[in-house]
XYZ file of C-alpha atoms in Angstrom:
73
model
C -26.981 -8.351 -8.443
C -23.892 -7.266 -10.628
C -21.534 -5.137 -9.274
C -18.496 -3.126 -10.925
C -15.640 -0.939 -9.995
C -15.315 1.929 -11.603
C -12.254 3.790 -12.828
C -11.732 7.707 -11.023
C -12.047 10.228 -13.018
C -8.935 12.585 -13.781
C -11.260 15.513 -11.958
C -11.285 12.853 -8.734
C -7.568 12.056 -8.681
C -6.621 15.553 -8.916
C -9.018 16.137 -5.943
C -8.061 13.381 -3.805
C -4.074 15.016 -4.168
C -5.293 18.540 -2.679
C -5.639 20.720 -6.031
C -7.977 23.030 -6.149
C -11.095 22.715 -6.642
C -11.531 25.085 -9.385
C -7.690 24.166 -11.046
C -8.698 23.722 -14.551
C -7.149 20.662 -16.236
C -5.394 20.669 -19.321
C -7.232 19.602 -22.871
C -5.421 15.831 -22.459
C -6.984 12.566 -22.693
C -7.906 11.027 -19.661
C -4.901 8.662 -19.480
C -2.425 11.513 -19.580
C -3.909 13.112 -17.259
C -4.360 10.299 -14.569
C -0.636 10.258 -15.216
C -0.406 14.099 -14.808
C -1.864 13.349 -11.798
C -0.366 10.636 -10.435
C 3.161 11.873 -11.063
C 2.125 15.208 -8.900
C 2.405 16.612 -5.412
C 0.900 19.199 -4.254
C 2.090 21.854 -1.565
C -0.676 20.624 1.629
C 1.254 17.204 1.155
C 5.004 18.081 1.274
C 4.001 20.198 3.882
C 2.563 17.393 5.651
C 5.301 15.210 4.758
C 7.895 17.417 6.478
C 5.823 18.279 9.374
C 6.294 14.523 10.215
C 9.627 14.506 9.142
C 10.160 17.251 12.098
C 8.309 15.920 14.627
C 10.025 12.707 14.023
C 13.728 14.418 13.892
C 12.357 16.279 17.280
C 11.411 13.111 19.473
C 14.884 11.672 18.396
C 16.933 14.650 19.401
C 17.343 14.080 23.293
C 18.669 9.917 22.003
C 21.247 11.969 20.037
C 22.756 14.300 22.166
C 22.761 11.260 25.235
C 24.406 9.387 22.331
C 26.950 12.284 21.321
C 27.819 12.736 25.475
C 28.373 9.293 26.072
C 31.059 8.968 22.676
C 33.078 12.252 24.129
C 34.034 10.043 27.264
């Protein structure tokens, strides 16, 4: 038995990044668009992106201000 791997298709990359299910994709060939869509982010993933960013800033905060009252002595 033969297997193969498959490429994605642009409709797949664009879904696996968050758009829409319904966004309609430009007339492009499918290399420029697996471009389009790899050079893309989409709103859910900055959002996630700085949700971590902020949590990650937040558990750091009380090591900072120890830090900042032990260089005033």
């Amino acid at each position: 038995m033969k297997f193969s791997i498959r490429k994605l298709t642009p409709r797949e990359c664009f879904n696996f990044i968050d758009y829409p299910k319904d966004y309609k994709l430009p007339n492009l060939n499918n290399s420029r668009l697996h471009k389009q869509a790899g050079n893309s982010v989409t709103v859910p993933v900055i959002k996630r992106i700085a949700e971590t960013m902020k949590s990650a800033i937040e558990e750091q905060e009380p090591r900072i201000e120890r830090f900042q009252q032990l260089q005033l002595f």
